[in-house]
Coordinates of C-alpha atoms and ligand atoms in Angstrom, one line a residue:
M1 CA -112.9 -83.9 -4.6
G2 CA -114.9 -87.0 -5.4
K3 CA -116.9 -89.2 -3.1
I4 CA -115.0 -91.1 -0.4
A5 CA -116.8 -93.3 2.0
L6 CA -115.5 -94.7 5.3
T7 CA -117.3 -97.0 7.6
G8 CA -116.2 -99.7 10.0
D9 CA -117.0 -102.3 12.7
R10 CA -115.5 -103.3 16.0
P11 CA -114.4 -106.9 15.5
T12 CA -116.0 -108.2 18.7
G13 CA -118.1 -111.0 17.3
K14 CA -119.4 -112.7 14.2
L15 CA -121.9 -110.5 12.3
H16 CA -125.6 -111.3 12.4
L17 CA -128.7 -110.5 10.5
G18 CA -129.1 -107.2 12.4
H19 CA -125.8 -106.1 10.9
F20 CA -126.9 -107.2 7.5
V21 CA -130.1 -105.2 7.4
G22 CA -128.6 -102.3 9.4
S23 CA -125.3 -101.8 7.5
L24 CA -124.0 -104.6 5.2
N25 CA -126.9 -104.3 2.9
N26 CA -126.2 -100.6 2.6
R27 CA -122.6 -101.2 1.8
L28 CA -123.5 -103.6 -1.0
N29 CA -125.6 -100.7 -2.5
L30 CA -122.7 -98.4 -2.0
Q31 CA -120.2 -100.7 -3.8
A32 CA -122.6 -100.9 -6.7
D33 CA -122.9 -97.1 -6.8
K34 CA -120.3 -95.9 -9.4
S35 CA -120.4 -92.3 -8.1
F36 CA -118.2 -93.3 -5.2
D37 CA -114.5 -93.0 -6.0
E38 CA -113.1 -94.8 -2.9
I39 CA -114.8 -96.9 -0.3
Y40 CA -113.0 -98.0 2.9
I41 CA -114.2 -100.5 5.4
M42 CA -112.2 -100.5 8.6
L43 CA -111.9 -103.3 11.2
A44 CA -111.8 -101.0 14.3
D45 CA -109.8 -103.3 16.5
G46 CA -108.3 -100.4 18.5
Q47 CA -111.8 -99.2 19.3
G48 CA -112.9 -102.7 20.1
L49 CA -110.1 -102.8 22.7
T50 CA -111.5 -99.8 24.5
D51 CA -114.0 -102.0 26.2
N52 CA -112.3 -105.4 25.7
F53 CA -108.7 -104.4 26.8
D54 CA -108.6 -107.5 29.0
N55 CA -109.5 -109.8 26.2
P56 CA -107.2 -109.1 23.2
A57 CA -107.6 -112.7 21.8
K58 CA -111.3 -112.0 21.3
I59 CA -110.5 -109.0 19.0
R60 CA -107.8 -110.9 17.2
N61 CA -110.0 -113.9 16.5
N62 CA -112.8 -111.7 15.2
I63 CA -110.7 -109.9 12.7
I64 CA -110.9 -113.0 10.5
Q65 CA -114.5 -113.8 11.4
V66 CA -115.7 -110.4 10.5
T67 CA -113.6 -110.3 7.3
L68 CA -115.2 -113.6 6.3
D69 CA -118.6 -112.2 7.0
Y70 CA -117.8 -109.2 4.7
L71 CA -116.7 -111.5 1.9
A72 CA -119.6 -113.9 2.5
V73 CA -122.3 -111.3 1.9
G74 CA -120.5 -110.2 -1.3
L75 CA -118.4 -107.2 -0.4
D76 CA -115.9 -107.1 -3.3
P77 CA -112.3 -106.4 -2.3
N78 CA -111.7 -105.0 -5.8
R79 CA -114.2 -102.3 -5.1
V80 CA -114.0 -101.7 -1.3
T81 CA -110.7 -101.5 0.6
I82 CA -110.8 -103.5 3.8
C83 CA -108.2 -102.5 6.4
I84 CA -107.2 -102.9 10.0
Q85 CA -107.3 -99.8 12.2
S86 CA -104.4 -100.7 14.5
A87 CA -102.0 -100.9 11.6
L88 CA -102.6 -97.3 10.6
P89 CA -100.3 -95.2 12.9
A90 CA -101.7 -91.9 11.6
L91 CA -105.0 -92.6 13.3
T92 CA -103.5 -92.6 16.8
E93 CA -101.3 -89.6 16.0
L94 CA -104.3 -87.6 14.8
T95 CA -106.2 -88.6 17.9
F96 CA -103.5 -87.1 20.1
Y97 CA -103.9 -83.7 18.5
Y98 CA -107.7 -83.7 18.2
M99 CA -107.8 -84.2 21.9
N100 CA -106.7 -80.6 22.3
V101 CA -109.9 -79.3 20.6
V102 CA -112.4 -81.4 22.6
T103 CA -113.5 -80.7 26.1
V104 CA -114.4 -83.2 28.8
P105 CA -118.0 -81.9 29.3
R106 CA -118.5 -82.2 25.5
L107 CA -117.5 -85.9 25.6
E108 CA -119.7 -86.4 28.6
R109 CA -122.7 -85.3 26.7
N110 CA -122.4 -88.0 24.0
P111 CA -125.6 -90.1 24.4
T112 CA -124.1 -93.2 22.7
V113 CA -121.1 -93.2 25.0
K114 CA -123.4 -92.6 28.0
A115 CA -125.6 -95.6 27.1
E116 CA -122.6 -97.8 26.5
M117 CA -121.0 -96.8 29.8
V118 CA -124.1 -98.0 31.7
L119 CA -124.2 -101.3 29.6
R120 CA -120.5 -102.0 30.5
G121 CA -120.7 -101.0 34.1
F122 CA -118.2 -98.1 33.6
D123 CA -120.7 -95.7 35.3
K124 CA -120.0 -97.5 38.6
E125 CA -117.6 -96.1 41.2
D126 CA -115.7 -99.3 41.7
E127 CA -115.3 -100.1 37.9
G128 CA -114.3 -96.6 36.9
L129 CA -114.4 -95.2 33.4
P130 CA -111.4 -96.0 31.2
V131 CA -110.0 -92.9 29.5
G132 CA -109.5 -94.8 26.3
F133 CA -113.2 -95.7 26.2
F134 CA -114.3 -92.2 27.2
T135 CA -112.3 -90.7 24.4
Y136 CA -113.1 -93.1 21.6
P137 CA -115.4 -90.6 19.8
I138 CA -112.2 -88.5 19.2
S139 CA -110.4 -91.5 17.8
Q140 CA -113.4 -92.2 15.6
A141 CA -113.1 -88.6 14.3
A142 CA -109.5 -89.4 13.5
D143 CA -110.6 -92.5 11.5
I144 CA -113.0 -90.5 9.5
T145 CA -110.9 -87.5 8.8
A146 CA -107.7 -89.5 8.1
F147 CA -109.4 -91.0 5.0
D148 CA -110.7 -87.6 3.9
A149 CA -114.1 -89.3 4.0
N150 CA -117.0 -87.0 3.1
I151 CA -119.6 -89.7 3.5
V152 CA -119.9 -92.0 6.5
P153 CA -122.5 -94.7 6.1
V154 CA -123.6 -95.8 9.6
G155 CA -126.6 -96.5 11.7
E156 CA -128.7 -94.1 13.8
D157 CA -126.6 -94.9 16.9
Q158 CA -123.5 -93.3 15.3
K159 CA -125.1 -89.9 14.9
P160 CA -123.4 -88.5 18.0
M161 CA -120.0 -89.7 16.7
L162 CA -120.5 -87.9 13.5
E163 CA -121.6 -84.7 15.2
Q164 CA -118.6 -84.9 17.4
C165 CA -116.4 -85.4 14.4
R166 CA -117.9 -82.5 12.5
E167 CA -117.3 -80.2 15.5
I168 CA -113.6 -81.3 15.6
V169 CA -113.3 -80.6 11.9
H170 CA -114.8 -77.2 12.3
K171 CA -112.7 -76.2 15.2
F172 CA -109.5 -77.7 13.8
N173 CA -110.0 -75.9 10.4
S174 CA -110.8 -72.6 12.1
I175 CA -107.6 -72.7 14.1
Y176 CA -105.2 -74.3 11.6
G177 CA -106.7 -73.4 8.3
E178 CA -108.8 -75.5 5.9
T179 CA -107.2 -78.9 6.3
L180 CA -109.8 -81.5 7.2
V181 CA -112.7 -82.7 5.1
M182 CA -116.2 -82.1 6.6
P183 CA -118.0 -85.5 6.7
E184 CA -121.7 -86.2 6.2
I185 CA -123.5 -89.0 7.8
M186 CA -125.4 -91.4 5.4
L187 CA -128.2 -93.2 7.3
P188 CA -129.8 -96.4 5.9
K189 CA -132.6 -95.4 3.5
N190 CA -135.2 -97.9 4.5
E191 CA -136.6 -97.1 8.0
K192 CA -138.0 -100.6 8.3
A193 CA -134.6 -102.1 7.6
N194 CA -133.2 -100.5 10.7
R195 CA -135.6 -102.3 12.9
L196 CA -134.8 -105.9 13.0
K197 CA -135.8 -107.3 16.4
G198 CA -134.2 -110.1 18.3
L199 CA -135.5 -113.6 18.2
D200 CA -137.1 -113.0 21.6
G201 CA -139.0 -110.0 20.2
K202 CA -136.8 -107.5 22.1
E203 CA -136.1 -104.2 20.5
K204 CA -132.7 -105.1 19.0
M205 CA -130.8 -108.1 17.8
S206 CA -127.6 -108.1 19.7
K207 CA -124.9 -110.6 20.7
S208 CA -125.0 -109.6 24.3
L209 CA -128.8 -110.3 24.5
G210 CA -128.2 -113.7 22.9
N211 CA -131.0 -113.3 20.4
C212 CA -129.2 -113.4 17.1
I213 CA -129.1 -115.3 13.9
Y214 CA -125.6 -115.2 12.6
L215 CA -124.7 -114.8 8.9
S216 CA -122.8 -118.0 9.2
E217 CA -125.5 -119.8 11.1
P218 CA -125.5 -123.6 10.3
S219 CA -128.8 -124.9 8.8
E220 CA -129.8 -127.0 11.9
E221 CA -129.2 -124.1 14.3
L222 CA -131.1 -121.7 12.1
K223 CA -134.1 -124.1 12.1
K224 CA -134.0 -124.4 15.9
K225 CA -133.8 -120.7 16.4
V226 CA -136.6 -119.8 14.0
M227 CA -138.9 -122.5 15.4
A228 CA -138.3 -121.0 18.9
M229 CA -138.9 -117.4 17.9
Y230 CA -141.2 -115.2 20.0
T231 CA -144.6 -114.7 18.4
D232 CA -147.7 -113.7 20.4
E233 CA -148.3 -115.4 23.7
T234 CA -152.1 -115.0 23.4
H235 CA -152.1 -116.9 20.1
I236 CA -152.5 -120.3 21.7
N237 CA -154.8 -122.2 19.3
V238 CA -154.5 -121.9 15.5
T239 CA -158.1 -120.5 15.4
D240 CA -157.2 -117.7 17.9
P241 CA -156.8 -114.2 16.5
G242 CA -153.1 -113.3 16.4
K243 CA -151.1 -110.1 17.0
I244 CA -148.7 -108.7 14.4
E245 CA -147.4 -105.9 16.6
G246 CA -144.5 -107.1 18.7
N247 CA -144.4 -110.5 16.9
A248 CA -140.8 -111.3 16.0
V249 CA -141.8 -113.6 13.1
F250 CA -143.8 -110.9 11.4
N251 CA -141.1 -108.3 12.1
F252 CA -138.6 -110.6 10.3
L253 CA -141.1 -111.1 7.5
D254 CA -141.5 -107.3 7.2
V255 CA -137.8 -107.0 6.6
F256 CA -137.0 -110.1 4.5
C257 CA -140.2 -111.2 2.7
E258 CA -140.8 -110.4 -1.0
D259 CA -143.8 -111.3 -3.0
R260 CA -141.9 -113.9 -5.0
H261 CA -141.4 -115.9 -1.8
F262 CA -145.1 -116.7 -1.8
V263 CA -144.8 -118.2 -5.2
D264 CA -141.8 -120.3 -4.1
Y265 CA -142.7 -121.3 -0.5
L266 CA -146.3 -120.4 0.5
K267 CA -148.9 -120.5 -2.3
D268 CA -151.8 -119.8 0.0
Y269 CA -151.2 -116.0 -0.1
K270 CA -150.2 -113.5 -2.8
N271 CA -148.4 -111.2 -0.4
L272 CA -147.6 -110.4 3.2
D273 CA -150.6 -108.2 3.7
E274 CA -152.9 -111.2 2.9
M275 CA -151.0 -113.4 5.2
K276 CA -151.1 -110.9 8.0
E277 CA -154.9 -110.5 7.6
H278 CA -155.4 -114.2 8.0
Y279 CA -153.1 -114.3 11.1
K280 CA -155.0 -111.4 12.7
R281 CA -158.4 -113.1 11.9
G282 CA -157.3 -116.4 13.3
G283 CA -156.8 -119.7 11.5
L284 CA -153.1 -119.3 10.7
G285 CA -150.8 -121.2 13.0
D286 CA -147.3 -120.0 14.2
V287 CA -145.6 -123.1 12.9
K288 CA -146.7 -122.4 9.4
C289 CA -145.5 -118.8 9.6
K290 CA -142.2 -119.9 11.0
K291 CA -141.6 -122.5 8.3
F292 CA -142.2 -119.9 5.7
L293 CA -139.8 -117.5 7.4
L294 CA -137.3 -120.3 7.7
A295 CA -137.4 -121.0 4.0
I296 CA -136.8 -117.4 3.2
L297 CA -133.9 -117.1 5.7
E298 CA -132.4 -120.4 4.7
E299 CA -132.3 -119.3 1.0
K300 CA -130.5 -116.1 2.0
I301 CA -128.1 -117.6 4.6
S302 CA -127.2 -120.6 2.5
K303 CA -125.7 -118.2 -0.1
F304 CA -123.6 -116.6 2.6
R305 CA -122.5 -120.0 3.9
T306 CA -121.4 -121.2 0.4
E307 CA -119.5 -118.0 -0.2
R308 CA -117.9 -118.1 3.3
E309 CA -116.8 -121.6 2.8
K310 CA -115.1 -120.7 -0.4
W311 CA -113.0 -118.1 1.4
Q312 CA -112.4 -120.3 4.4
N313 CA -110.7 -122.8 2.1
N314 CA -108.6 -120.0 0.8
L315 CA -107.4 -118.1 3.8
S316 CA -104.1 -117.2 2.2
D317 CA -106.1 -115.0 -0.3
V318 CA -108.0 -113.5 2.7
Y319 CA -104.7 -112.5 4.2
D320 CA -103.6 -110.9 1.0
I321 CA -106.8 -108.9 0.8
L322 CA -106.3 -107.5 4.3
D323 CA -102.6 -106.9 3.7
A324 CA -103.2 -105.0 0.4
G325 CA -106.2 -103.1 1.8
T326 CA -104.2 -102.0 4.9
K327 CA -101.2 -101.0 2.9
K328 CA -103.4 -98.8 0.7
A329 CA -105.0 -97.3 3.8
I330 CA -101.6 -96.6 5.4
K331 CA -100.7 -94.5 2.3
K332 CA -104.0 -92.6 2.4
T333 CA -104.0 -91.8 6.1
D334 CA -100.3 -91.0 6.2
A335 CA -100.8 -88.4 3.5
T336 CA -103.6 -86.8 5.6
F337 CA -101.4 -86.7 8.7
E338 CA -98.6 -85.0 6.7
R339 CA -101.1 -82.3 5.7
V340 CA -102.2 -82.0 9.4
K341 CA -98.6 -81.7 10.6
K342 CA -97.9 -79.0 8.1
A343 CA -101.1 -77.1 9.1
M344 CA -100.0 -77.3 12.7
K345 CA -96.5 -76.1 11.9
M346 CA -95.0 -79.4 13.0
D347 CA -93.4 -80.4 9.7
Y348 CA -89.9 -80.1 11.1
F349 CA -88.3 -82.6 8.7
A350 CA -90.1 -81.9 5.5
D351 CA -87.4 -79.7 3.9
K352 CA -84.0 -79.3 5.5
D353 CA -82.9 -76.1 3.6
K354 CA -86.2 -74.4 4.3
I355 CA -86.1 -75.3 8.0
V356 CA -82.5 -74.2 8.5
N357 CA -83.3 -70.8 6.9
E358 CA -86.3 -70.4 9.1
W359 CA -84.2 -71.2 12.1
K360 CA -81.7 -68.5 11.0
E361 CA -84.4 -66.0 10.8
I362 CA -85.8 -66.8 14.2
I363 CA -82.4 -66.5 15.8
S364 CA -81.5 -63.3 14.0
K365 CA -84.7 -61.7 15.3
G366 CA -83.6 -62.8 18.8
Ligands
LIG401 N1 -118.2 -97.0 16.3 C1 -118.5 -97.8 15.1 C2 -119.5 -98.9 15.6 O1 -119.5 -99.2 16.8 C3 -117.3 -98.5 14.5 C4 -116.4 -97.5 13.9 C5 -115.1 -97.2 14.3 C6 -116.7 -96.6 12.8 N2 -114.6 -96.2 13.5 C7 -115.5 -95.8 12.5 C8 -117.8 -96.4 11.9 C9 -115.4 -94.9 11.5 C10 -117.7 -95.4 10.9 C11 -116.5 -94.7 10.7 O2 -120.2 -99.5 14.8

């Protein structure tokens, strides 16, 4: 079998630069890699509901926002199949059967679920832990296996999901025979690229922390956000020596700055190392650094904005992309589910003559 990749996002908000460096960039490389036969990107609205069940409008609205973000960064619907999770019935059916091969203590050990539980208050007595949320790693295993995905490009935080999925595949295959494809995780290559901090210098860019730059950020907002970024609180006067470590502006520059940007926007230095040296010595002000970063980000995001606008003015085409992608995904995942039912000896309506003969035999044996 060839290479099949599946990845996805919960449509719970517009995508930001953290998503771009953590996953979208990776997907762009994937779509350019001709060794992949099929690439699927799934809008995991069902999974999004596991912790947003009381706000379905949020999920619905973000289906279109996230799709536009995909198209804006250059994901090509001719190369990647974009589909909607809830429209694929095989996924929920598979989940139902995979639940038999996973234990409660095993789910309780999942560190990502544990951390998310605390974030959402599901660890508190009065809130309680919704079963749907608790079991979403099983449904994610259904997502992955339904597409016969052997490669799952995701971030570090998804490692426990992949481990869980691999265990399910192993157990399922050992009971019912070789049926499911064993997936491999594909982590982003560039370590540095995983590490985009928030505007406030906090460890992670995230919507809930309110420290994001969105891929669709308007120019004025972008400027405001960059100019208010956290740098180094001890760097008060331009002449003071400055710290690079923990400085959000330099963290962003580490991720986005290329040597050519100095030619275009800041001729004082040849490269980032030279610029950092000056900052550390003292004599380089924050405003100058921020203006440089702003120029780099504006260049990048303005491309996304232009592309997004094109699609926004053509929503009927966006609908057709999702519709066609989902139809293709239904076919793919239904085929897997048929295989699973057969392996589990539940293909009662596959072949009438065969089944009737089988029944006769069972009855004749008493
Ligand atoms: N859990 C993933 C996330 O939060 C989203 C997701 C759902 C996913 N199903 C998937 C990722 C299948 C990869 C494969 O980002």
